[in-house]
Amino acid sequence: MKVICLDGEYVGRDQAKVSVFDHGLLYGDGVFEGIRAYGGRVFRLDQHLRRLYDSARTIMLQIPLTPDEFGQRIVETCRRNGIQDGYIRAVVTRGVGDLGLDPRKCDKASYFIIADAIQLYPERCYEEGLKVITCSTRRNAPTALDPAIKSLNYLNNILAKIEVNRAKADEGLMLNQAGLVSEATGDNVFVIRDGKLYTPPLAAGILCGITRDAVIELARAAGIEVVEQFFTVQFVYNGDECFLTGTAAEVIPMVEVDQRPIGDGRPGAVTKQLIDAFRALVASEGTPIK
Ligand code: PMP
């Protein structure tokens, strides 16, 4: 990684610093996106920008440039770092304020964009699948902090991730306040049963994943019926196949949940079909970096 875009300037890694008075740090007051580049193109940039600006609008955070300008900065950051395949982190914070939490004390939002090589899950995880537990930490209630906001406040997910680590599992399912499956700590959840694809609806209290959207499109295009429906973890146990989706993880099989093998305990045929379709999709579209 050579340079980071910090408030419109391209600075070296050592110069890319934010203030200890930034409310992004003091209070998790800010929003972000994780984005991928594949083969010299940024995948679904417009959708990521839309979600970023929606999250910002919800928390009344004024991003100091237009979505188009922000998108250009993202592409330029990739270009300057020679990124062909990589992971981009775009962060907007409330900016510098005083020690109180009042966002009105922060004059100007701050933003930065990091474009780096991606730390991929090993290929083995895609071939063998993940072992997952159900976490006891419930996903944030939408009435308290809507998981649809991609905010800098990830402690809810981190508490769940700590449970995953302590259980020596690969990932964790999070239930919503009603005890229904919402999402994983950083990914959306899908179950295949009798050839249909099921995933919790947005009303389950989830982040509306861009990979989730892409997989729903791909499944429908392949003639697979997609049902957005509430379900319990019991439904997951009895799925024929399960997988997770996310920008970093892409489409990744889950082969065990709470020590119950899913299907025959190996990644299933529909999951493999969707992994292939997703890999073909990311190789075929995107905003060119040059
Ligand atoms: N849920 C959560 C909580 C996430 O943080 C993410 C992003 N890592 C996702 C789902 C997946 O969203 P996307 O496909 O847009 O990366």
PDB file of N, CA, C and O and ligand atoms in Angstrom, residues 32-35 48 51 87 89 139 147 150 154 157 174 183-189 206-213 245-250 278, ligand 1:
ATOM      1  N   PHE A  32     -19.099   3.441   7.196  1.00  0.00           N
ATOM      2  CA  PHE A  32     -18.029   2.942   6.329  1.00  0.00           C
ATOM      3  C   PHE A  32     -18.554   1.962   5.306  1.00  0.00           C
ATOM      4  O   PHE A  32     -19.711   1.546   5.359  1.00  0.00           O
ATOM      5  N   GLU A  33     -17.678   1.612   4.373  1.00  0.00           N
ATOM      6  CA  GLU A  33     -17.958   0.572   3.385  1.00  0.00           C
ATOM      7  C   GLU A  33     -16.711  -0.285   3.196  1.00  0.00           C
ATOM      8  O   GLU A  33     -15.583   0.226   3.251  1.00  0.00           O
ATOM      9  N   GLY A  34     -16.925  -1.565   2.952  1.00  0.00           N
ATOM     10  CA  GLY A  34     -15.860  -2.462   2.492  1.00  0.00           C
ATOM     11  C   GLY A  34     -16.205  -2.848   1.066  1.00  0.00           C
ATOM     12  O   GLY A  34     -17.331  -3.287   0.804  1.00  0.00           O
ATOM     13  N   ILE A  35     -15.271  -2.643   0.163  1.00  0.00           N
ATOM     14  CA  ILE A  35     -15.553  -2.786  -1.279  1.00  0.00           C
ATOM     15  C   ILE A  35     -14.445  -3.650  -1.880  1.00  0.00           C
ATOM     16  O   ILE A  35     -13.313  -3.641  -1.394  1.00  0.00           O
ATOM     17  N   HIS A  48     -22.390   0.465  -3.336  1.00  0.00           N
ATOM     18  CA  HIS A  48     -21.679   0.766  -2.081  1.00  0.00           C
ATOM     19  C   HIS A  48     -21.824   2.250  -1.728  1.00  0.00           C
ATOM     20  O   HIS A  48     -22.026   2.603  -0.559  1.00  0.00           O
ATOM     21  N   ARG A  51     -25.265   2.887  -0.331  1.00  0.00           N
ATOM     22  CA  ARG A  51     -25.422   2.446   1.059  1.00  0.00           C
ATOM     23  C   ARG A  51     -24.662   3.378   2.006  1.00  0.00           C
ATOM     24  O   ARG A  51     -25.144   3.717   3.088  1.00  0.00           O
ATOM     25  N   TYR A  87      -8.953  -4.941  -1.707  1.00  0.00           N
ATOM     26  CA  TYR A  87     -10.042  -4.611  -0.782  1.00  0.00           C
ATOM     27  C   TYR A  87      -9.942  -3.128  -0.463  1.00  0.00           C
ATOM     28  O   TYR A  87      -8.856  -2.616  -0.179  1.00  0.00           O
ATOM     29  N   ARG A  89     -11.378   0.100   1.810  1.00  0.00           N
ATOM     30  CA  ARG A  89     -12.124   0.518   2.986  1.00  0.00           C
ATOM     31  C   ARG A  89     -12.352   2.018   2.887  1.00  0.00           C
ATOM     32  O   ARG A  89     -11.386   2.792   2.810  1.00  0.00           O
ATOM     33  N   ARG A 139     -28.235  -9.790  17.842  1.00  0.00           N
ATOM     34  CA  ARG A 139     -27.977  -8.658  16.941  1.00  0.00           C
ATOM     35  C   ARG A 139     -28.698  -7.440  17.497  1.00  0.00           C
ATOM     36  O   ARG A 139     -29.793  -7.559  18.066  1.00  0.00           O
ATOM     37  N   PRO A 147     -29.245  -2.393  12.271  1.00  0.00           N
ATOM     38  CA  PRO A 147     -28.115  -3.034  11.584  1.00  0.00           C
ATOM     39  C   PRO A 147     -28.005  -2.630  10.108  1.00  0.00           C
ATOM     40  O   PRO A 147     -26.972  -2.873   9.497  1.00  0.00           O
ATOM     41  N   LYS A 150     -24.499   0.973   8.233  1.00  0.00           N
ATOM     42  CA  LYS A 150     -23.142   0.404   8.314  1.00  0.00           C
ATOM     43  C   LYS A 150     -22.287   1.416   9.066  1.00  0.00           C
ATOM     44  O   LYS A 150     -21.543   2.210   8.483  1.00  0.00           O
ATOM     45  N   TYR A 154     -19.204  -1.403  15.750  1.00  0.00           N
ATOM     46  CA  TYR A 154     -19.299  -2.841  15.477  1.00  0.00           C
ATOM     47  C   TYR A 154     -19.143  -3.698  16.733  1.00  0.00           C
ATOM     48  O   TYR A 154     -18.879  -4.890  16.651  1.00  0.00           O
ATOM     49  N   ASN A 157     -21.143  -6.903  16.898  1.00  0.00           N
ATOM     50  CA  ASN A 157     -20.586  -7.981  16.077  1.00  0.00           C
ATOM     51  C   ASN A 157     -19.303  -8.538  16.712  1.00  0.00           C
ATOM     52  O   ASN A 157     -19.041  -9.731  16.652  1.00  0.00           O
ATOM     53  N   MET A 174     -26.041 -14.803  14.267  1.00  0.00           N
ATOM     54  CA  MET A 174     -26.633 -13.930  15.279  1.00  0.00           C
ATOM     55  C   MET A 174     -28.151 -13.951  15.118  1.00  0.00           C
ATOM     56  O   MET A 174     -28.668 -13.878  13.999  1.00  0.00           O
ATOM     57  N   GLU A 183     -28.235 -12.546  10.825  1.00  0.00           N
ATOM     58  CA  GLU A 183     -27.081 -12.615   9.918  1.00  0.00           C
ATOM     59  C   GLU A 183     -25.898 -13.180  10.697  1.00  0.00           C
ATOM     60  O   GLU A 183     -26.016 -13.498  11.874  1.00  0.00           O
ATOM     61  N   ALA A 184     -24.765 -13.303  10.031  1.00  0.00           N
ATOM     62  CA  ALA A 184     -23.550 -13.718  10.728  1.00  0.00           C
ATOM     63  C   ALA A 184     -22.847 -12.454  11.225  1.00  0.00           C
ATOM     64  O   ALA A 184     -23.327 -11.344  11.020  1.00  0.00           O
ATOM     65  N   THR A 185     -21.694 -12.597  11.872  1.00  0.00           N
ATOM     66  CA  THR A 185     -21.071 -11.411  12.491  1.00  0.00           C
ATOM     67  C   THR A 185     -20.682 -10.363  11.450  1.00  0.00           C
ATOM     68  O   THR A 185     -20.681  -9.178  11.741  1.00  0.00           O
ATOM     69  N   GLY A 186     -20.371 -10.818  10.238  1.00  0.00           N
ATOM     70  CA  GLY A 186     -20.029  -9.851   9.182  1.00  0.00           C
ATOM     71  C   GLY A 186     -20.477 -10.309   7.805  1.00  0.00           C
ATOM     72  O   GLY A 186     -19.899  -9.891   6.792  1.00  0.00           O
ATOM     73  N   ASP A 187     -21.492 -11.153   7.767  1.00  0.00           N
ATOM     74  CA  ASP A 187     -21.959 -11.728   6.498  1.00  0.00           C
ATOM     75  C   ASP A 187     -23.457 -12.010   6.576  1.00  0.00           C
ATOM     76  O   ASP A 187     -23.990 -12.191   7.673  1.00  0.00           O
ATOM     77  N   ASN A 188     -24.092 -12.112   5.422  1.00  0.00           N
ATOM     78  CA  ASN A 188     -25.496 -12.518   5.367  1.00  0.00           C
ATOM     79  C   ASN A 188     -25.609 -14.038   5.247  1.00  0.00           C
ATOM     80  O   ASN A 188     -24.657 -14.707   4.849  1.00  0.00           O
ATOM     81  N   VAL A 189     -26.776 -14.545   5.599  1.00  0.00           N
ATOM     82  CA  VAL A 189     -26.990 -15.997   5.716  1.00  0.00           C
ATOM     83  C   VAL A 189     -28.011 -16.499   4.698  1.00  0.00           C
ATOM     84  O   VAL A 189     -29.058 -15.858   4.504  1.00  0.00           O
ATOM     85  N   ILE A 206     -30.940  -6.695   9.604  1.00  0.00           N
ATOM     86  CA  ILE A 206     -29.669  -7.108   8.991  1.00  0.00           C
ATOM     87  C   ILE A 206     -29.087  -5.943   8.203  1.00  0.00           C
ATOM     88  O   ILE A 206     -29.778  -4.965   7.924  1.00  0.00           O
ATOM     89  N   LEU A 207     -27.822  -6.108   7.848  1.00  0.00           N
ATOM     90  CA  LEU A 207     -27.253  -5.207   6.857  1.00  0.00           C
ATOM     91  C   LEU A 207     -27.679  -5.731   5.488  1.00  0.00           C
ATOM     92  O   LEU A 207     -27.589  -6.929   5.228  1.00  0.00           O
ATOM     93  N   CYS A 208     -28.152  -4.823   4.651  1.00  0.00           N
ATOM     94  CA  CYS A 208     -28.562  -5.228   3.299  1.00  0.00           C
ATOM     95  C   CYS A 208     -27.294  -5.419   2.468  1.00  0.00           C
ATOM     96  O   CYS A 208     -26.759  -4.477   1.890  1.00  0.00           O
ATOM     97  N   GLY A 209     -26.777  -6.635   2.472  1.00  0.00           N
ATOM     98  CA  GLY A 209     -25.485  -6.907   1.857  1.00  0.00           C
ATOM     99  C   GLY A 209     -25.524  -6.763   0.342  1.00  0.00           C
ATOM    100  O   GLY A 209     -26.489  -7.158  -0.308  1.00  0.00           O
ATOM    101  N   ILE A 210     -24.457  -6.225  -0.182  1.00  0.00           N
ATOM    102  CA  ILE A 210     -24.349  -6.062  -1.633  1.00  0.00           C
ATOM    103  C   ILE A 210     -24.075  -7.424  -2.275  1.00  0.00           C
ATOM    104  O   ILE A 210     -24.578  -7.714  -3.355  1.00  0.00           O
ATOM    105  N   THR A 211     -23.342  -8.272  -1.567  1.00  0.00           N
ATOM    106  CA  THR A 211     -23.143  -9.639  -2.054  1.00  0.00           C
ATOM    107  C   THR A 211     -24.462 -10.402  -1.990  1.00  0.00           C
ATOM    108  O   THR A 211     -24.783 -11.186  -2.889  1.00  0.00           O
ATOM    109  N   ARG A 212     -25.230 -10.179  -0.927  1.00  0.00           N
ATOM    110  CA  ARG A 212     -26.561 -10.797  -0.787  1.00  0.00           C
ATOM    111  C   ARG A 212     -27.417 -10.462  -2.009  1.00  0.00           C
ATOM    112  O   ARG A 212     -28.017 -11.345  -2.620  1.00  0.00           O
ATOM    113  N   ASP A 213     -27.456  -9.173  -2.353  1.00  0.00           N
ATOM    114  CA  ASP A 213     -28.239  -8.740  -3.525  1.00  0.00           C
ATOM    115  C   ASP A 213     -27.764  -9.449  -4.786  1.00  0.00           C
ATOM    116  O   ASP A 213     -28.572  -9.909  -5.586  1.00  0.00           O
ATOM    117  N   THR A 245     -22.674 -14.856   2.743  1.00  0.00           N
ATOM    118  CA  THR A 245     -22.210 -13.945   1.692  1.00  0.00           C
ATOM    119  C   THR A 245     -21.687 -12.656   2.312  1.00  0.00           C
ATOM    120  O   THR A 245     -22.238 -12.156   3.288  1.00  0.00           O
ATOM    121  N   GLY A 246     -20.637 -12.124   1.713  1.00  0.00           N
ATOM    122  CA  GLY A 246     -20.098 -10.842   2.159  1.00  0.00           C
ATOM    123  C   GLY A 246     -19.003 -10.402   1.211  1.00  0.00           C
ATOM    124  O   GLY A 246     -18.445 -11.228   0.479  1.00  0.00           O
ATOM    125  N   THR A 247     -18.691  -9.135   1.246  1.00  0.00           N
ATOM    126  CA  THR A 247     -17.686  -8.582   0.343  1.00  0.00           C
ATOM    127  C   THR A 247     -16.347  -9.307   0.485  1.00  0.00           C
ATOM    128  O   THR A 247     -15.717  -9.658  -0.505  1.00  0.00           O
ATOM    129  N   ALA A 248     -15.927  -9.541   1.724  1.00  0.00           N
ATOM    130  CA  ALA A 248     -14.634 -10.202   1.928  1.00  0.00           C
ATOM    131  C   ALA A 248     -14.752 -11.708   1.711  1.00  0.00           C
ATOM    132  O   ALA A 248     -13.922 -12.309   1.041  1.00  0.00           O
ATOM    133  N   ALA A 249     -15.814 -12.314   2.248  1.00  0.00           N
ATOM    134  CA  ALA A 249     -15.967 -13.774   2.197  1.00  0.00           C
ATOM    135  C   ALA A 249     -16.500 -14.251   0.846  1.00  0.00           C
ATOM    136  O   ALA A 249     -16.374 -15.424   0.520  1.00  0.00           O
ATOM    137  N   GLU A 250     -17.119 -13.386   0.090  1.00  0.00           N
ATOM    138  CA  GLU A 250     -17.828 -13.713  -1.165  1.00  0.00           C
ATOM    139  C   GLU A 250     -18.967 -14.691  -0.841  1.00  0.00           C
ATOM    140  O   GLU A 250     -19.790 -14.375   0.003  1.00  0.00           O
ATOM    141  N   PHE A 278     -20.966 -16.384  -8.925  1.00  0.00           N
ATOM    142  CA  PHE A 278     -20.496 -15.141  -8.327  1.00  0.00           C
ATOM    143  C   PHE A 278     -19.099 -14.791  -8.840  1.00  0.00           C
ATOM    144  O   PHE A 278     -18.820 -13.635  -9.188  1.00  0.00           O
TER     145      PHE A 278
HETATM  146  N1  PMP B   1     -23.652  -8.146   7.582  1.00  0.00           N
HETATM  147  C1  PMP B   1     -22.737  -7.449   8.262  1.00  0.00           C
HETATM  148  C2  PMP B   1     -22.931  -7.193   9.711  1.00  0.00           C
HETATM  149  C3  PMP B   1     -21.600  -6.948   7.598  1.00  0.00           C
HETATM  150  O1  PMP B   1     -20.681  -6.234   8.264  1.00  0.00           O
HETATM  151  C4  PMP B   1     -21.434  -7.206   6.223  1.00  0.00           C
HETATM  152  C5  PMP B   1     -20.240  -6.657   5.475  1.00  0.00           C
HETATM  153  N2  PMP B   1     -19.049  -7.307   5.822  1.00  0.00           N
HETATM  154  C6  PMP B   1     -22.395  -7.984   5.553  1.00  0.00           C
HETATM  155  C7  PMP B   1     -23.508  -8.414   6.270  1.00  0.00           C
HETATM  156  C8  PMP B   1     -22.277  -8.310   4.105  1.00  0.00           C
HETATM  157  O2  PMP B   1     -22.472  -7.157   3.318  1.00  0.00           O
HETATM  158  P1  PMP B   1     -21.725  -6.974   1.920  1.00  0.00           P
HETATM  159  O3  PMP B   1     -22.122  -8.143   1.074  1.00  0.00           O
HETATM  160  O4  PMP B   1     -22.237  -5.690   1.382  1.00  0.00           O
HETATM  161  O5  PMP B   1     -20.269  -6.952   2.204  1.00  0.00           O
END
